[in-house]
XYZ file of C-alpha atoms in Angstrom:
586
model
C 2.555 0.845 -285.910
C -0.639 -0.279 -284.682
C -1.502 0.088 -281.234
C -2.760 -3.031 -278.703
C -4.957 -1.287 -276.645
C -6.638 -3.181 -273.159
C -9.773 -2.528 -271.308
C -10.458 -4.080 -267.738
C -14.654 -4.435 -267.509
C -14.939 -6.446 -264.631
C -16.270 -5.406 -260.580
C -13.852 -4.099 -258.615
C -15.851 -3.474 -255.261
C -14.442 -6.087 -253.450
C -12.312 -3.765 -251.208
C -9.360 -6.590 -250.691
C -8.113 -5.512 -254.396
C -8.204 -2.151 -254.955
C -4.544 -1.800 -253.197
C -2.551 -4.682 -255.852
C -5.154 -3.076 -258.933
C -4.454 0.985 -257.891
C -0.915 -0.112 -258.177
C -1.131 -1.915 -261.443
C -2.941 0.980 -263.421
C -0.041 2.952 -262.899
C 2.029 0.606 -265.461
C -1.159 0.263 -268.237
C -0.777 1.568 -271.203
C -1.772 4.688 -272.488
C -5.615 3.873 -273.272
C -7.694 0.763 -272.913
C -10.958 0.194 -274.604
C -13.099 -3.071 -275.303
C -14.671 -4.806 -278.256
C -16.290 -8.026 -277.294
C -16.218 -10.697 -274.612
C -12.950 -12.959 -275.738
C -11.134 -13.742 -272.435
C -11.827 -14.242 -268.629
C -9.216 -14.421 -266.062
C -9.446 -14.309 -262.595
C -12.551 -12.668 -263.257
C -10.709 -9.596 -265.058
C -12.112 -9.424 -268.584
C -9.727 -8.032 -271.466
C -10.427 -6.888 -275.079
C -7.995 -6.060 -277.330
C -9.538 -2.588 -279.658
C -8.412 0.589 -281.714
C -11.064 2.884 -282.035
C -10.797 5.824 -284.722
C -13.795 6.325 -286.316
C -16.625 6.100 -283.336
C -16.267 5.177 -279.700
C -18.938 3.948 -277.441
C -18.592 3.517 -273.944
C -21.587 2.154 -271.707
C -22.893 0.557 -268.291
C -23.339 -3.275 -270.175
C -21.908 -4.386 -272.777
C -25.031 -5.385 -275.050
C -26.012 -1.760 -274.932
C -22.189 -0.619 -276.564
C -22.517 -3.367 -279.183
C -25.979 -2.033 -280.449
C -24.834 1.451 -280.206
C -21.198 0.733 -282.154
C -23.421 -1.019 -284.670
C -25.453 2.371 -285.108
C -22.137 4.191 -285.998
C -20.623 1.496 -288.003
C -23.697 1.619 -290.020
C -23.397 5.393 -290.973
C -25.285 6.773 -287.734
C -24.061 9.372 -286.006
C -23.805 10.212 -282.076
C -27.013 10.969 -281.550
C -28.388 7.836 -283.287
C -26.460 5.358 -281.640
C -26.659 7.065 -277.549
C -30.766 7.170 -278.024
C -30.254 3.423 -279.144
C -28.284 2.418 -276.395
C -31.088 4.547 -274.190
C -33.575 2.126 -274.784
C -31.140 -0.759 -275.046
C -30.446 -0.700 -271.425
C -34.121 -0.508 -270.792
C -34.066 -3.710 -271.372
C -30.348 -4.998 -270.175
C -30.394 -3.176 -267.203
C -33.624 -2.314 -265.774
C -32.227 -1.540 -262.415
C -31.463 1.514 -263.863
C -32.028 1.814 -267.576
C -35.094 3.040 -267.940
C -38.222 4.281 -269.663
C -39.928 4.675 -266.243
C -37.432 7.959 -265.354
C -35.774 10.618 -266.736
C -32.145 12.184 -266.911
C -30.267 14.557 -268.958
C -28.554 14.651 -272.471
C -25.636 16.777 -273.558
C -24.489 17.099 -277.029
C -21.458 18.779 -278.436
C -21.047 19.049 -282.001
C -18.070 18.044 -283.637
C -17.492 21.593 -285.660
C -16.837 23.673 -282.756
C -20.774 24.701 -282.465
C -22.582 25.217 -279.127
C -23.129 22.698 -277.000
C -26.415 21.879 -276.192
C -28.208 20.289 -273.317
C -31.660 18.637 -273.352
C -33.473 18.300 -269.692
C -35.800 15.148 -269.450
C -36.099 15.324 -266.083
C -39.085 14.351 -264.152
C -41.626 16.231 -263.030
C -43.690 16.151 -260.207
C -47.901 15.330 -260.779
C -50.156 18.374 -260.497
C -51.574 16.797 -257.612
C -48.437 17.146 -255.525
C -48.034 19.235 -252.640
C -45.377 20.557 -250.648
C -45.870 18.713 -247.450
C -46.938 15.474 -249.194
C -44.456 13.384 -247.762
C -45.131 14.605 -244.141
C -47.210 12.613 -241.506
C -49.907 14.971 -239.350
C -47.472 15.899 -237.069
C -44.746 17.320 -239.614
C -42.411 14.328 -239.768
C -41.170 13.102 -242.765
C -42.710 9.653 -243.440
C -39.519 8.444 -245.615
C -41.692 5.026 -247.364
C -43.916 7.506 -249.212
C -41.111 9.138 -251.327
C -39.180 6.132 -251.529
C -41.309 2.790 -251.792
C -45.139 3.982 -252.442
C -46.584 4.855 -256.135
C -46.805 8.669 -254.707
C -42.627 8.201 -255.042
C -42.743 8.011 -259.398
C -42.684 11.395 -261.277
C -44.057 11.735 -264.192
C -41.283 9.268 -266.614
C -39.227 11.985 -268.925
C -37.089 9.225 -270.745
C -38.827 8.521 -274.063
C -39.940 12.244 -274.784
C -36.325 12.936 -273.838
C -34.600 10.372 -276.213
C -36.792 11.338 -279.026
C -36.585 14.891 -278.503
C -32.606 14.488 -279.107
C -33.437 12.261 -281.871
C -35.608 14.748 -283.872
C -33.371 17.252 -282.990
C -29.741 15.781 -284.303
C -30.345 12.557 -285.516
C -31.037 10.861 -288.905
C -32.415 7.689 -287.934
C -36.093 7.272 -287.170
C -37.569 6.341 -283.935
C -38.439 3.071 -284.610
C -35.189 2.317 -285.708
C -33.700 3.683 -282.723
C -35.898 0.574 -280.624
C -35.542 -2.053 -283.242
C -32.878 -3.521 -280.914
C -33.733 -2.598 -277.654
C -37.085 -4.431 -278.669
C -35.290 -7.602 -279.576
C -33.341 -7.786 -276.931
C -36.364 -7.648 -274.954
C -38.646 -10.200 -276.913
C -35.787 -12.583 -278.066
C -33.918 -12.020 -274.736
C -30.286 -11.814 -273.644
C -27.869 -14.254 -271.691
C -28.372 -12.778 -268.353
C -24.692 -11.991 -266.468
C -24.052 -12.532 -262.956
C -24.551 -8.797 -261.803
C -28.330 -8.978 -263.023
C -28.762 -11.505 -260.837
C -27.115 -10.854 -257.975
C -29.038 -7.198 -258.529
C -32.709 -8.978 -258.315
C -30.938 -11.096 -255.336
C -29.906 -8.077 -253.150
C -33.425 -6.376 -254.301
C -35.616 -9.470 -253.194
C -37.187 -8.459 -250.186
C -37.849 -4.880 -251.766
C -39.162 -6.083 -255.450
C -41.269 -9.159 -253.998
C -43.657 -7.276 -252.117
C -44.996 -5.975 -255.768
C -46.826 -9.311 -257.777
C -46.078 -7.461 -261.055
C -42.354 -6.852 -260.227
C -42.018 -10.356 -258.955
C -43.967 -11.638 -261.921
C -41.592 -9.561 -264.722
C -38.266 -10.051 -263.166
C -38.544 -13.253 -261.186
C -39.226 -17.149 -262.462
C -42.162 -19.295 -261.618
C -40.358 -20.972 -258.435
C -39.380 -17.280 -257.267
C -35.998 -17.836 -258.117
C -34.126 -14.778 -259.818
C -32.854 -15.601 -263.727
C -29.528 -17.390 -263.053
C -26.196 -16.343 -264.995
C -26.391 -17.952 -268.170
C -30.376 -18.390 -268.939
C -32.057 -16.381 -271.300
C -34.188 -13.414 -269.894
C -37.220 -12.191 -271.723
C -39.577 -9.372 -271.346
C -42.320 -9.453 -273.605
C -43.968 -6.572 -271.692
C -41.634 -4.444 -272.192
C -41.037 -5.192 -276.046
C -44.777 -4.512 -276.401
C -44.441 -1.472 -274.807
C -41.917 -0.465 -276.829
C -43.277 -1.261 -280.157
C -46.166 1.343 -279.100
C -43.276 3.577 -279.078
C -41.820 2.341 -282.450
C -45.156 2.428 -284.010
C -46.823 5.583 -282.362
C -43.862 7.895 -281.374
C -43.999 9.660 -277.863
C -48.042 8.881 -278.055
C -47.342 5.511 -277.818
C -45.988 6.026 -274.265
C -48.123 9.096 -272.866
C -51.275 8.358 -274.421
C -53.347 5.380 -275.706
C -52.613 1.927 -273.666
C -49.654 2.357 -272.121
C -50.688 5.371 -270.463
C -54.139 3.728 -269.696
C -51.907 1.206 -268.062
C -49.705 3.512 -266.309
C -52.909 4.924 -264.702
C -54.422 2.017 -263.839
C -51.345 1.466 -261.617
C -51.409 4.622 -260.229
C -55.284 4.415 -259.607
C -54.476 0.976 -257.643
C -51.756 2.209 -255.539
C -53.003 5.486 -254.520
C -50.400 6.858 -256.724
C -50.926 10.745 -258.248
C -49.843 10.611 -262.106
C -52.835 11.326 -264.282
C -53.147 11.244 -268.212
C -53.469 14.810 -268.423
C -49.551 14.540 -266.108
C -48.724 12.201 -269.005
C -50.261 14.344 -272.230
C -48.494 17.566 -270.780
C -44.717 16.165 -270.278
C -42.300 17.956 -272.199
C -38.654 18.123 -272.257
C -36.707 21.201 -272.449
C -33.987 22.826 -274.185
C -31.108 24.271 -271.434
C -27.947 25.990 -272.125
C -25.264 24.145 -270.367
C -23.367 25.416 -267.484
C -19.883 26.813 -269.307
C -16.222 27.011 -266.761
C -13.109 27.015 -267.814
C -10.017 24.959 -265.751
C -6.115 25.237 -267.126
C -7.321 26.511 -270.256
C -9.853 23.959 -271.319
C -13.710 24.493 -271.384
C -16.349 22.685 -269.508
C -19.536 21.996 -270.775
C -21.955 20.321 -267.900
C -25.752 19.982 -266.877
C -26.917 22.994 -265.815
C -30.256 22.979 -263.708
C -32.571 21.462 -262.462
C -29.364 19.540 -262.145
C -26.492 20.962 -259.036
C -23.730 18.840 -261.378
C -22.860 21.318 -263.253
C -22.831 24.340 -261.277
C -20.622 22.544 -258.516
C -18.367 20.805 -260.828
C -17.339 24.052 -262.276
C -17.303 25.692 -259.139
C -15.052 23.000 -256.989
C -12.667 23.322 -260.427
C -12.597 26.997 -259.939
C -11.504 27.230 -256.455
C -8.884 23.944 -257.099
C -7.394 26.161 -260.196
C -5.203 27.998 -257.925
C -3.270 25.732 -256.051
C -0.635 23.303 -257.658
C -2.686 20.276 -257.875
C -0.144 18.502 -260.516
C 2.944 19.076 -258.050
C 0.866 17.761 -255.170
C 0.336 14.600 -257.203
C -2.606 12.607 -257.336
C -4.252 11.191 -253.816
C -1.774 13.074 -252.339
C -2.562 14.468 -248.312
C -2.182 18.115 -249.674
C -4.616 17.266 -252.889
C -7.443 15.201 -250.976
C -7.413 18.199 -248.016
C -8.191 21.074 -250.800
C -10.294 18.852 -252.956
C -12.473 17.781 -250.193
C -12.184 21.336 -248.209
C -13.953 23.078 -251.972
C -16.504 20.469 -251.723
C -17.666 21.192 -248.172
C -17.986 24.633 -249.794
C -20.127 23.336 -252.853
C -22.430 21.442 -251.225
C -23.398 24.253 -248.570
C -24.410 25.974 -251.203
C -25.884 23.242 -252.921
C -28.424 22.894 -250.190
C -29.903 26.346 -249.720
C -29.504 27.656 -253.561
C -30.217 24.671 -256.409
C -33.833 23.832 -257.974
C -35.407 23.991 -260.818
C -34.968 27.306 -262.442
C -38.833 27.350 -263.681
C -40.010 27.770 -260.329
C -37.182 29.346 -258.566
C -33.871 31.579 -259.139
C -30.423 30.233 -259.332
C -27.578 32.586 -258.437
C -25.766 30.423 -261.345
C -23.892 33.691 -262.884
C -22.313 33.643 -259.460
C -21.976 30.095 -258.146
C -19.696 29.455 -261.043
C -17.273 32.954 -261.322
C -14.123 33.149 -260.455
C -14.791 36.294 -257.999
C -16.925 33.859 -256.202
C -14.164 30.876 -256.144
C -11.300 33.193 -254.997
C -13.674 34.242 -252.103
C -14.424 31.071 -250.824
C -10.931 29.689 -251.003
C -9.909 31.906 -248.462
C -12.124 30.471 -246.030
C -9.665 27.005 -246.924
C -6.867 26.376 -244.693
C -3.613 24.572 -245.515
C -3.079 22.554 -242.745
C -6.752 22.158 -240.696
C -9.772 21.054 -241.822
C -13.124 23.003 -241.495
C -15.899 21.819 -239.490
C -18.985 21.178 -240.984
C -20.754 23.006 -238.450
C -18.618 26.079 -239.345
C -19.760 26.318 -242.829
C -22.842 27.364 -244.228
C -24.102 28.496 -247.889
C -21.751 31.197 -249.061
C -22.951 34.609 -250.751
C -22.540 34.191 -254.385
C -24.738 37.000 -255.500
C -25.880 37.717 -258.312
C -29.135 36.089 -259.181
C -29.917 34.615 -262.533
C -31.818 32.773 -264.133
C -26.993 5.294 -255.773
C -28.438 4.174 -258.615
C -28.190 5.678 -262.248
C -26.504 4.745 -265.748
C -24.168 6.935 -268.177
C -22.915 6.418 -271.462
C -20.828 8.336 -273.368
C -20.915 8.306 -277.387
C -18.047 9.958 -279.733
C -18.690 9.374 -283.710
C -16.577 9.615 -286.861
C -17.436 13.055 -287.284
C -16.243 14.530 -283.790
C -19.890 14.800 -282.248
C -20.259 13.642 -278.639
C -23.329 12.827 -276.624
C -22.769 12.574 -272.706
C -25.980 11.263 -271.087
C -26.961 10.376 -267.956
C -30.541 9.270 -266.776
C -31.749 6.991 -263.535
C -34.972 5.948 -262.218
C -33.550 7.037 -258.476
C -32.210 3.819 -256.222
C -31.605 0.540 -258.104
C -34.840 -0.233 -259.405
C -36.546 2.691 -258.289
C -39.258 2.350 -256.301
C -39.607 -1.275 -256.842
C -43.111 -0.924 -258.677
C -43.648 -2.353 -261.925
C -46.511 -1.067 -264.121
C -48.223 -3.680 -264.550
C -48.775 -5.079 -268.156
C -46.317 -2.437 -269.421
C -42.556 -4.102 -267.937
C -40.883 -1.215 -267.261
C -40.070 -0.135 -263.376
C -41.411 3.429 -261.856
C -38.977 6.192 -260.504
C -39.132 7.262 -256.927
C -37.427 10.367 -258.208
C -39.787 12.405 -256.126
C -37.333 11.443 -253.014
C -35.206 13.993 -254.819
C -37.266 17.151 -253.820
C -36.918 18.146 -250.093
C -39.631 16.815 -248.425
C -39.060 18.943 -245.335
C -36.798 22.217 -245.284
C -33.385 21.022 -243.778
C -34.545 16.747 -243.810
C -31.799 14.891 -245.851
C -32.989 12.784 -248.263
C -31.946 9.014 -248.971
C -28.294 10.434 -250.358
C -27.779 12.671 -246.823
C -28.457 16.072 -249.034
C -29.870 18.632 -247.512
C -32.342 20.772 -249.245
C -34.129 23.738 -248.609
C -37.221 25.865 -250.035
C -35.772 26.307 -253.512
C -36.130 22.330 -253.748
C -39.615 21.941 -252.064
C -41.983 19.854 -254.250
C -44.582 21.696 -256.175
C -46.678 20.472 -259.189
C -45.037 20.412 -262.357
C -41.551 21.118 -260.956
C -38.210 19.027 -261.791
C -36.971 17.506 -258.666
C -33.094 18.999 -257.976
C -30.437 16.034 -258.915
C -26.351 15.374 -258.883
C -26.685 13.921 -262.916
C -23.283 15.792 -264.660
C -23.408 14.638 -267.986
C -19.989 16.651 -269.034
C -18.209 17.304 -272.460
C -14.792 19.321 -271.969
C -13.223 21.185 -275.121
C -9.890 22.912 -275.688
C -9.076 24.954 -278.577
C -12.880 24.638 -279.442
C -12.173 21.162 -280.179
C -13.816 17.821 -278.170
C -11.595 16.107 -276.042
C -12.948 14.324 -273.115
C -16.719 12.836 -272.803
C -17.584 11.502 -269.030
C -20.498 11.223 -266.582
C -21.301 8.969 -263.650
C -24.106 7.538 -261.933
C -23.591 7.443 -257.944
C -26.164 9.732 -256.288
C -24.341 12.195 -254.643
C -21.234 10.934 -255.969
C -21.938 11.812 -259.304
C -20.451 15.375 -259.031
C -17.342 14.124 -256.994
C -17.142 11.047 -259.290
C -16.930 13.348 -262.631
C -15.111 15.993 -261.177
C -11.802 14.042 -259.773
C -11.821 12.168 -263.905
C -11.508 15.720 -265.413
C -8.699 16.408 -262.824
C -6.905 13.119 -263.371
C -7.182 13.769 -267.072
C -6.248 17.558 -266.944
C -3.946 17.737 -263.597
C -2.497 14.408 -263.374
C -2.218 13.692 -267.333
C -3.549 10.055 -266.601
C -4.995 7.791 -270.036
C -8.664 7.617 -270.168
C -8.704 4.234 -268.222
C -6.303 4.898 -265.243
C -8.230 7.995 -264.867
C -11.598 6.629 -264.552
C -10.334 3.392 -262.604
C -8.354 5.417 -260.042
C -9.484 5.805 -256.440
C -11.628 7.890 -255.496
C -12.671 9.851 -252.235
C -15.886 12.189 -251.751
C -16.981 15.163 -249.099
C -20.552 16.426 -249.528
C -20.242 18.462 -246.287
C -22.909 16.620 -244.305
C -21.879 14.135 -243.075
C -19.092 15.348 -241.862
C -16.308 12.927 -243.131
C -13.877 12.320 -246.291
C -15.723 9.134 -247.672
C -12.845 7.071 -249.907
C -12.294 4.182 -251.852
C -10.038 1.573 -251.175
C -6.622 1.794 -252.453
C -5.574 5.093 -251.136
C -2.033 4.831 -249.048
C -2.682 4.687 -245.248
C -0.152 7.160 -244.408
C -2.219 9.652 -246.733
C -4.808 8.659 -244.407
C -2.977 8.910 -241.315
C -2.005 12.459 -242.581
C -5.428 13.646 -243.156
C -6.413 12.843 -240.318
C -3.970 14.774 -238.368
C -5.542 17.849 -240.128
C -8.894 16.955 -238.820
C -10.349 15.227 -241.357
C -12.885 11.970 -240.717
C -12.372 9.144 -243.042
C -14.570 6.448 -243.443
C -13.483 3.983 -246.036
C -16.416 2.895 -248.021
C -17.799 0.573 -251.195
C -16.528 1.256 -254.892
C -18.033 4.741 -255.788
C -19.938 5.310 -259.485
C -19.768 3.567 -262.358
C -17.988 6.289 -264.980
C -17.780 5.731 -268.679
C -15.911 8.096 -270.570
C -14.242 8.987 -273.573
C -11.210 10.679 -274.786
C -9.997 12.317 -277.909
C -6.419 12.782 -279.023
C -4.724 15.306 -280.755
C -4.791 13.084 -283.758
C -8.340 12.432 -283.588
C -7.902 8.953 -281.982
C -10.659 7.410 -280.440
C -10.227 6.560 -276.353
C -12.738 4.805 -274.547
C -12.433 4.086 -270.939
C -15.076 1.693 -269.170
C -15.532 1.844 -265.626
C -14.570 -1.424 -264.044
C -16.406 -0.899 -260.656
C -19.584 -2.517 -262.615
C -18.928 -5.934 -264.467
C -20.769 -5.203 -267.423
C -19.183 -2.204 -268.159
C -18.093 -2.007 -271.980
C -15.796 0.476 -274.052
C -15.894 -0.413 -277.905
C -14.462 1.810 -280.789
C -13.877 1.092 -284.726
């Protein structure tokens, strides 16, 4: 008997309904995906799908249509996440991108080693450590953030081809055919892109090219329901589809991406540009109740503190707790305090500096640190510092997740920093700059925009990957693919991904009530249990007779993920905390 299967895709950040909708996913059924826009009601979109032969599952739903096409077509995973890559360039350019970078992790469908692909960006050979600094040592917070200095040199195209040439079969230009469309031709704009340019106004204005490429004559932002063109951008892109990676880092559109940095005192240079390369990284490998996790390992912390939260959680009865429970919240945020201690003394870019990886991520480690956790009383951030894990070894971002007919799965994640990055558009080109180089630490102990501390081993030096939360993660059991996931969110991103493995693996939730479900986050400093809406008040009330802080707070990431069943049944799960999010199988 065929199965009816439903997929919500519509915002749910309005804090007034996550208590009725928490209570509702607990009576979905067992998987919910979408296939096109068919029905609106009370602003909940449904779409009625059965996916067994490829599964996409993106940030807007123009992006999964292109991307399904790619694997209806013959394509496989590869093909159709590097063409949803660039198609969000164009739907989504407040964080879509070819002006950032990110990180790509494929998993091969025949049991083969998964492999990660860092396109990360990198910091101009004219950067220095103290760059961001004023004459009197104080960080000057406008220069990383909202100044061309803020853009690293972009990692996305070299990135997207890399994994392309690697593992793919279609060509490049193929790849962009749509994305270019979409960008010439336009697209129906949705509410969300404007209310985006809306919120952004005061920040996007102040640059005429921005203003010019995203905003109308009158200075009014595209309205829901008007075409939205970029012929920019499509140019741009064709350079790309005609020239390969030269057609970004070298002839016009680097001349123009100089030119911009020459204008704003910003520090990329061609030779920046010519010498960009991606890299090859062997994922960070845990296991958790006898299933293995495949994440980002650095320059990104994801990884490293996803496994390592998982490996101190493994020990106590998380399923018998239940889920949001007083007892499950305490020890999930207590190992996160623990994580992101570490995170800010030992994480960077293992180029430039060593990683005690090997023992972040062991289970010696894990069963050390959990007896620091108490059952009853929360620890004070002030009483917890990096941990010893000896030995040495070598809010604003976009996932997709991509499963095809053959078992393969690509989980990428990639950002150009805060929703529209720095706010600078190149001019002539259409695509927006990072500010990624907010990431680094701009001053030993300073938090950055996300409230992460950093230290030395994330201090900016020329040529080196800024440290970031991406977790693009792939989990296996039995050597087999069965859940695909990754978040946007900042900081969030490594709570975000973490508490959808545990509501898969603990909690046995479908791919949907596991990725809608509320959510709560601890990154140590500050000091308090941040959650989402929806969460009992007595669970509250409890926590905070253990000493916790809660501050109840917006609708955190934006996770699309994927799920495979014993049978080989596709199971796509769109986040509905962004309106345009879109699951679609075949």
């Amino acid at each position: 008997m065929d199965r009816v299967i439903y997929s919500p895709t519509s915002t749910i950040n309005q804090r007034r309904f996550w208590g009725v909708i928490a209570t509702l996913l607990l009576f979905l059924p067992a998987c919910w995906t979408s296939a096109n826009e068919q029905a609106i009601l009370e602003g909940e979109r449904f779409h009625p799908v059965q996916g067994t032969q490829g599964m996409v599952a993106t940030s807007h739903t123009l992006a999964t249509d292109v991307a399904l096409k790619v694997l209806k077509d013959g394509g496989n995973a590869i093909d159709a996440a590097v063409t949803a890559g660039f198609a969000l360039a164009v739907t989504q350019p407040r964080s879509g991108n070819i002006g950032g970078g990110g990180f790509l992790l494929y998993a091969p469908g025949d049991g083969k080693a998964p492999e990660a692909i860092d396109y990360r960006e990198t910091a101009p050979a004219a950067a220095t450590e103290t760059m961001f600094q004023d004459s009197d040592g104080n960080v000057v917070t406008e220069l990383s953030r909202f100044s061309h200095k803020a853009a690293g040199v972009p990692g996305t195209v070299a990135g997207l081809a890399m994994a392309l040439e690697r593992h793919g079969t279609l060509s490049l230009k193929d790849a962009l055919a749509p994305a270019i469309r979409l960008a010439r031709e336009g697209f129906v704009v949705p509410h969300r892109f404007t209310e985006g340019l809306e919120q952004a106004r005061n920040r996007l204005e102040r640059w005429p090219a921005t203003k010019a490429a995203f905003y109308r004559e009158d200075g009014a932002a595209p309205q829901p329901g008007e075409v939205f063109r970029q012929p920019d951008l499509a140019d741009t892109l064709q350079r790309i589809a005609d020239q390969g990676v030269k057609g970004f880092y070298d002839g016009k559109t680097a001349e123009l991406i100089v030119t911009e940095m020459q204008k704003g005192g910003g520090l990329i240079t061609r030779e920046d540009l010519l010498s960009y390369q991606p890299a090859i990284r062997q994922p960070v490998h845990g296991t958790y109740r006898g299933h293995d996790v495949y994440s980002m390992s650095p320059p990104s912390s994801g990884g490293a503190h996803i496994v390592q939260i998982l490996n101190i959680l493994e020990s106590y009865p998380i399923s018998e707790w239940g889920h949001n429970s007083a007892n499950t919240i305490h020890h999930m945020a207590e190992a996160m305090k623990l994580a992101y201690a570490d995170r800010s003394e030992y994480l960077g870019d293992t180029d430039f500096v060593s990683v005690p990886l090997t023992g972040l991520i062991s289970k010696r480690y894990a069963d050390q640190l959990r007896t620091t956790i108490k059952a009853n009383k929360a620890r004070q951030a002030s009483d917890i510092g990096p941990g010893d894990p000896a030995p040495w070894e070598s809010p604003e971002t976009t996932h997709f997740s991509v499963v095809d007919q053959w078992g393969n799965a690509v989980s990428n994640t990639y950002t150009i920093n805060f929703s529209y990055g720095s706010g600078i558009t190149v001019a002539g080109a259409g695509f927006l700059l990072n500010n990624e180089m907010d990431d680094f630490s701009a001053k030993h102990g300073t938090a950055n925009a996300y409230g992460l501390i950093g230290g030395d081993a994330n201090k900016v030096e020329p040529g080196k990957r800024m440290l970031s939360s991406m977790s693009p993660t792939i989990v296996r059991k039995d050597g087999r693919n069965v859940l695909v996931t990754g978040s946007p969110g900042g900081s969030r991103i490594i709570t975000t991904t973490l508490q959808v493995l545990m509501n898969v693996i603990d909690h046995n939730m479908n791919i949907q009530t596991a990725v809608s479900a509320p959510r709560i986050h601890h990154q140590w400093l500050p000091d308090e249990i941040r959650v989402e809406q929806g969460i009992s008040s007595d669970t509250l009330a409890l926590l905070e007779a253990r000493g916790h802080a809660i501050r109840t707070g917006n609708a955190m990431g934006a996770i699309q993920s994927i799920m495979i069943g014993d049978d080989g049944t596709l199971y796509g799960g769109a986040d509905p905390r962004r309106s345009t999010s879109s699951a679609m199988g075949f």
